[in-house]
Coordinates of C-alpha atoms and ligand atoms in Angstrom, one line a residue:
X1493 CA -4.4 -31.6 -8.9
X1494 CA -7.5 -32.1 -10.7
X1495 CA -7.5 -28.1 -11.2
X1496 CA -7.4 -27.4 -7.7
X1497 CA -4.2 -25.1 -5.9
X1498 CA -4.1 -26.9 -2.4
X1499 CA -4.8 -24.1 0.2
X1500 CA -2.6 -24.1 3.3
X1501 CA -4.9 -22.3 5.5
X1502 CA -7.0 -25.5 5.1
X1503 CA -4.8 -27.6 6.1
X1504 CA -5.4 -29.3 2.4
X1505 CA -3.1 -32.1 2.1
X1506 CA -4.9 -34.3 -0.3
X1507 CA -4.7 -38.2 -0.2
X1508 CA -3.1 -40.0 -3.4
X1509 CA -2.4 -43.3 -2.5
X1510 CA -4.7 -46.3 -3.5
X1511 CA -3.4 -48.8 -0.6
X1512 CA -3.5 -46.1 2.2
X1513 CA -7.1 -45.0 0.9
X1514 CA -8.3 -48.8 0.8
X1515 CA -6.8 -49.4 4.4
X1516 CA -8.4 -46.6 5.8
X1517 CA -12.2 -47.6 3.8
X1518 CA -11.8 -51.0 5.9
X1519 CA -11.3 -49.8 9.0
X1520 CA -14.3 -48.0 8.9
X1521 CA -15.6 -50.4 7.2
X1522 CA -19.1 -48.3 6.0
X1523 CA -22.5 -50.2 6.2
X1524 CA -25.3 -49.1 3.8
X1525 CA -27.7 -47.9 6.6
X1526 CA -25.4 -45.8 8.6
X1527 CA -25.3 -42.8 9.1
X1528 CA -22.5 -41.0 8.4
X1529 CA -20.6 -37.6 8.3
X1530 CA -17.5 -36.7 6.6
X1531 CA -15.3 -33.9 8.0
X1532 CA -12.6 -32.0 5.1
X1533 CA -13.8 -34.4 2.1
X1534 CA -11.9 -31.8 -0.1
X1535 CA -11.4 -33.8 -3.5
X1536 CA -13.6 -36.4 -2.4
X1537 CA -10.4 -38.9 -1.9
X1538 CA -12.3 -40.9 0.6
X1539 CA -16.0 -39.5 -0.3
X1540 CA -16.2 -41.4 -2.9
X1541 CA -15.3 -45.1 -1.8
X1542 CA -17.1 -44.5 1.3
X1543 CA -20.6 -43.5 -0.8
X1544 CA -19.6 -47.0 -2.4
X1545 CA -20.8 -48.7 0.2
X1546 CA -22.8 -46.1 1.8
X1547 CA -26.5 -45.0 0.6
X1548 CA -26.2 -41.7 1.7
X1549 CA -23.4 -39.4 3.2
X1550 CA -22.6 -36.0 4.5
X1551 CA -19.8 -33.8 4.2
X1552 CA -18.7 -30.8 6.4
X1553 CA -16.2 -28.8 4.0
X1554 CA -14.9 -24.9 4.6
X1555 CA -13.3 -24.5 0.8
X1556 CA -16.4 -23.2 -1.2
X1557 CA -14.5 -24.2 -4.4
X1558 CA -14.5 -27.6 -3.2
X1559 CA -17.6 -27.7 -1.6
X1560 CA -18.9 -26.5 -5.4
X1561 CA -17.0 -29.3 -6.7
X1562 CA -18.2 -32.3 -4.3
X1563 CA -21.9 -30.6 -5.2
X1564 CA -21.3 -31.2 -8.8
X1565 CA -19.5 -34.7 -8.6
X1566 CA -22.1 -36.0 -6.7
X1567 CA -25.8 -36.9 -6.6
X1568 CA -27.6 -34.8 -4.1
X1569 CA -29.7 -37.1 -3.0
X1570 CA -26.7 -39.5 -1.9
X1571 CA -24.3 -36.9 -0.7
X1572 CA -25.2 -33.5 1.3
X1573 CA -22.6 -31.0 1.2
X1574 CA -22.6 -28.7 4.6
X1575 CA -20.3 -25.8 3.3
X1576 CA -19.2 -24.6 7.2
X1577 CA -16.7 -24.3 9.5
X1578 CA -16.4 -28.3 11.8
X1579 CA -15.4 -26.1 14.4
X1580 CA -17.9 -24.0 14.7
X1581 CA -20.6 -26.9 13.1
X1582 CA -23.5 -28.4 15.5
X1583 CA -23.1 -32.4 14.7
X1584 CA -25.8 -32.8 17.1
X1585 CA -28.3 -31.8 14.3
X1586 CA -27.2 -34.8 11.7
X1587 CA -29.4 -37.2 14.6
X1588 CA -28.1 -39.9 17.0
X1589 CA -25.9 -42.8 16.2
X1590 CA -23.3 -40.4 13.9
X1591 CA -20.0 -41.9 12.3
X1592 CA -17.5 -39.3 12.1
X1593 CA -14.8 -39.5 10.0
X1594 CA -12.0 -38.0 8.1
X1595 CA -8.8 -36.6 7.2
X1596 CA -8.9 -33.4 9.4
X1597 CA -7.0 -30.2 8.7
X1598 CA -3.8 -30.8 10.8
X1599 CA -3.6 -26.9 11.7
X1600 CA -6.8 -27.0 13.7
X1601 CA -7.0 -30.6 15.4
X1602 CA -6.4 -30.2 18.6
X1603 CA -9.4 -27.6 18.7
X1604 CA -11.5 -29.5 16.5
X1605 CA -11.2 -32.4 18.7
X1606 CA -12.5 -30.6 22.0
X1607 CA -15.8 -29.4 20.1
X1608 CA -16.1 -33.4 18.5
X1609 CA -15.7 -34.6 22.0
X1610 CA -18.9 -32.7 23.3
X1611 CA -20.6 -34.9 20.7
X1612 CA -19.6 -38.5 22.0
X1613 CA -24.0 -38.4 23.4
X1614 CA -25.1 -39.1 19.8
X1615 CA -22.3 -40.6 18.4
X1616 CA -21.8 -44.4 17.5
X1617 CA -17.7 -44.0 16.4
X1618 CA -14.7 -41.8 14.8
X1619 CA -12.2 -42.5 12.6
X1620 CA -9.7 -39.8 11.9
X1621 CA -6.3 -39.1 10.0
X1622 CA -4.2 -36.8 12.1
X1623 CA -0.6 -35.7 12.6
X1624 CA 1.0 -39.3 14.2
X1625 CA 2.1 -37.3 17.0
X1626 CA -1.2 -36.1 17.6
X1627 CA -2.5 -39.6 18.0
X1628 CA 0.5 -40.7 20.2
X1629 CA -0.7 -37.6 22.9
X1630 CA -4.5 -38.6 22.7
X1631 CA -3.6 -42.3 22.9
X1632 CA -0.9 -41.7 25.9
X1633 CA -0.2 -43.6 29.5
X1634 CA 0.3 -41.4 32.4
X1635 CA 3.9 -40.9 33.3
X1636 CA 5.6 -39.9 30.1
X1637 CA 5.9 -36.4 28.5
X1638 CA 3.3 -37.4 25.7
X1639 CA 0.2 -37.6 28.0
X1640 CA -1.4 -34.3 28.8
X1641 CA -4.9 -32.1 28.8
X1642 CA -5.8 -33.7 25.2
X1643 CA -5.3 -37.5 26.7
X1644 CA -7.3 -36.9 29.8
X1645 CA -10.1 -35.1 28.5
X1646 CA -10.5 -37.6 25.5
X1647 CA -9.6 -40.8 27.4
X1648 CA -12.4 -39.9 29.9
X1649 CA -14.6 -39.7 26.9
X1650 CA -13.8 -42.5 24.2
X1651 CA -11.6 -45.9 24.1
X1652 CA -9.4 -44.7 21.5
X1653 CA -7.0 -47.2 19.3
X1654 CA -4.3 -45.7 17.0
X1655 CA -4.7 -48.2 14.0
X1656 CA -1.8 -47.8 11.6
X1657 CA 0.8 -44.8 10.9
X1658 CA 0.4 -43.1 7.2
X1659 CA 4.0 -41.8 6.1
X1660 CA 4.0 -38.7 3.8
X1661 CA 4.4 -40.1 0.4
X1662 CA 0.5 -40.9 1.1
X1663 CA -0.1 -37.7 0.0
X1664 CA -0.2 -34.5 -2.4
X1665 CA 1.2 -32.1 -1.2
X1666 CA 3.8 -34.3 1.5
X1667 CA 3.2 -33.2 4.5
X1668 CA 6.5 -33.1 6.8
X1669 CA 5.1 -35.5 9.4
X1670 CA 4.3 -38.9 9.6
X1671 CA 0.9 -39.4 10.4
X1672 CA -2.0 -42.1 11.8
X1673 CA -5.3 -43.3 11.9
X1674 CA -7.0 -43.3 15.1
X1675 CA -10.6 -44.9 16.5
X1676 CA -12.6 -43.1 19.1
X1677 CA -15.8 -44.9 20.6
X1678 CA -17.2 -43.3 23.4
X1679 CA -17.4 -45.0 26.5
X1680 CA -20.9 -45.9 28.2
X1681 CA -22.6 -43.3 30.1
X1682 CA -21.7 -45.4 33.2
X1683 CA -18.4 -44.9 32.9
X1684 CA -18.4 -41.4 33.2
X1685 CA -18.3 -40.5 37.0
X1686 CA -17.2 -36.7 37.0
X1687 CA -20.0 -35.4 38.4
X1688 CA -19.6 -31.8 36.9
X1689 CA -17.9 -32.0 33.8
X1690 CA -17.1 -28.2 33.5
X1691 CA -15.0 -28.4 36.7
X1692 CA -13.4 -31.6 35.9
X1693 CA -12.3 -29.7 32.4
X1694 CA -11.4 -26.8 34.4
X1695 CA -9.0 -28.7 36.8
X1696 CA -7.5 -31.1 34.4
X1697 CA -6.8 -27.4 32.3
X1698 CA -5.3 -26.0 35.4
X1699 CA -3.4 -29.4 36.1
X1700 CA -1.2 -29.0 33.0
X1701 CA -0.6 -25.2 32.8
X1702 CA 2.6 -25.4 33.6
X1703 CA 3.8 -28.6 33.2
X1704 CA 6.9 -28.7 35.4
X1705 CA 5.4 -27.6 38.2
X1706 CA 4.2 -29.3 40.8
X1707 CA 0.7 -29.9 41.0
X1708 CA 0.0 -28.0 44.7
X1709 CA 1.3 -25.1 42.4
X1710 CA -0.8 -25.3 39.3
X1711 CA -3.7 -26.2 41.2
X1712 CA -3.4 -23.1 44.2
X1713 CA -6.5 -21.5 43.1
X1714 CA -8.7 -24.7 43.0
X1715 CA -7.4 -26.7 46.2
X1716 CA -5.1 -26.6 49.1
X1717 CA -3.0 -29.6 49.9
X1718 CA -5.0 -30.9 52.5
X1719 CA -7.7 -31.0 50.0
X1720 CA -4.9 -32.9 47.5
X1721 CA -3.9 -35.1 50.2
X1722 CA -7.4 -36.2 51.0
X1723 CA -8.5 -36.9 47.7
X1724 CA -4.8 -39.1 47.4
X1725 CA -3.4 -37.2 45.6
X1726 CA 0.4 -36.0 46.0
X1727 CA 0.5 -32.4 46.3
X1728 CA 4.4 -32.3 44.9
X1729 CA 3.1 -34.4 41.9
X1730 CA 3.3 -33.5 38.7
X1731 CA 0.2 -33.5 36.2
X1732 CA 1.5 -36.1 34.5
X1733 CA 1.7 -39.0 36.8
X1734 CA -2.0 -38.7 37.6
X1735 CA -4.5 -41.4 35.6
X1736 CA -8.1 -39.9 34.4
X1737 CA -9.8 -42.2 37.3
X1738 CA -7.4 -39.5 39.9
X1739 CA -8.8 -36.3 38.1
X1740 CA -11.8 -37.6 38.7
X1741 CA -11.7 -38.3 41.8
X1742 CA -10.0 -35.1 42.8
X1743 CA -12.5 -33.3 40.4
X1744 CA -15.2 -34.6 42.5
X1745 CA -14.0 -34.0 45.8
X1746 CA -13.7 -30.3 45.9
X1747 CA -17.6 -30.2 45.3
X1748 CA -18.3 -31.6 48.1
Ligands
SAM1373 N1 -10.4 -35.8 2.7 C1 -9.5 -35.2 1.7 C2 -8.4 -36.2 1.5 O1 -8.2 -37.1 2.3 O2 -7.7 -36.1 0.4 C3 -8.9 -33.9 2.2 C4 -8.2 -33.9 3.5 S1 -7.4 -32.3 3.9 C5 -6.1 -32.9 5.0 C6 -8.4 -31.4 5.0 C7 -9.7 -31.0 4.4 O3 -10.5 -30.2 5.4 C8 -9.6 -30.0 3.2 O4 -10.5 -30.3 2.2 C9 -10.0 -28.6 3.8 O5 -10.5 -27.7 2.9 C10 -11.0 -29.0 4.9 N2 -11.1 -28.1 6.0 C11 -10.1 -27.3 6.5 N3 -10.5 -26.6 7.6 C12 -11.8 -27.0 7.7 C13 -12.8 -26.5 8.7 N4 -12.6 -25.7 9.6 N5 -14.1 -27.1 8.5 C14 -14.3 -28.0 7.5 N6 -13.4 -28.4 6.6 C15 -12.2 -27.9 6.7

């Protein structure tokens, strides 16, 4: 693969196919002024159309090989190569109005999308490949065994759209899932009524940490069931059949 042994610790399933690549360019559908970040450009499957119809991009890469490469393939006044860890990377410091992209590293998304969601202040969208079962949790209605802590926390957040399933042949090496493109845009300030969002994290966390227990169980140390039942909650309710505007709510009663 253009002289490069995909690394499995990087999650490097590389993108081959023309159509999926093309599909996935429209939906983000790049404008020349924006500015933009790419997360995991790796052989630069996507970094390159996108710089098509961008005038300038960066790129967050861990592999120093490829990170070497993208350096190389590209002029450096069009593309700036951050060679760092996305977990660990401050996006804030790229400036306001960011569109984040990519196809992440399936072995760290879940984690990777907690640190993108403390971003949604300064930025303007995100478009990301993922594991299709990944999408379907963030993307979830209350009630069913797909909704959990990753749909609360990023539904509060962002409106997210899952926008068309990739199957495996899409890529080299196959991975052994089916996966999807998803849209995050996050909502308006406004919206967001927890009014301390480290306890609302902290309760929605403790909500699901055990999910077949009833919520006056999982939720012993934070409030009693008086305090459940006042807030309207059903204390022998499980996590799952609350909505985001409920956590809220609850979250913000027990500071009172
Ligand atoms: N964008 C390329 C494509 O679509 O063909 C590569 C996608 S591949 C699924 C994921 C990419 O993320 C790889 O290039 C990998 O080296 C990079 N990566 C893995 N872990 C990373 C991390 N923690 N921070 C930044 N990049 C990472």
């Amino acid at each position: 693969m253009k002289g490069h042994a995909p690394r499995k610790r990087f999650g490097q399933n590389f993108l081959v196919s023309p159509g999926v690549i093309r599909n996935i360019i429209e939906a983000i559908s790049p404008h020349p002024d924006e500015r933009m970040v790419e997360i995991g450009p790796g052989l630069g499957a996507l970094t390159e159309p996108l710089l098509a119809r961008l005038g300038r991009l960066e790129v967050v890469e861990i592999d120093r090989d490829l990170a070497a490469r993208l350096r190389q393939g590209f002029p450096a006044d069009r593309l700036t190569v951050h060679e760092a860890d996305a977990l660990a990377f401050d996006f804030a410091a790229l400036g306001p109005q960011l569109r984040i992209v990519g196809n992440l590293p399936y072995n760290i998304s879940t984690p990777l999308l907690f640190h993108l969601a403390a971003y949604a202040d300064v930025v303007t969208d995100m478009h990301f490949m993922l594991q299709r079962e990944v999408v379907d949790r963030m993307v979830a209605d209350p009630g069913g065994g797909e909704y959990g802590r990753l749909s609360v926390m990023l539904q509060y957040r962002f409106d997210m759209e899952r926008l068309f399933v990739v199957p495996p042949g899409a890529f080299n090496p196959a991975p052994k899932v089916d996966s999807a493109i998803v849209r995050l845009r996050p909502r308006p300030a406004a919206a967001l009524s927890a009014r301390d969002e480290v306890a609302f994290s902290r309760l929605v966390a403790a909500a699901f940490g055990q999910r077949r227990k009833m919520l006056r169980n999982n939720l012993r140390d934070l409030v009693d069931e008086a305090g459940l039942v006042a807030a309207g909650i059903v204390p022998t309710a499980r996590a799952e059949t609350l909505a985001v505007a409920d956590y809220v709510r609850l979250a913000n009663s027990l500071q009172r």
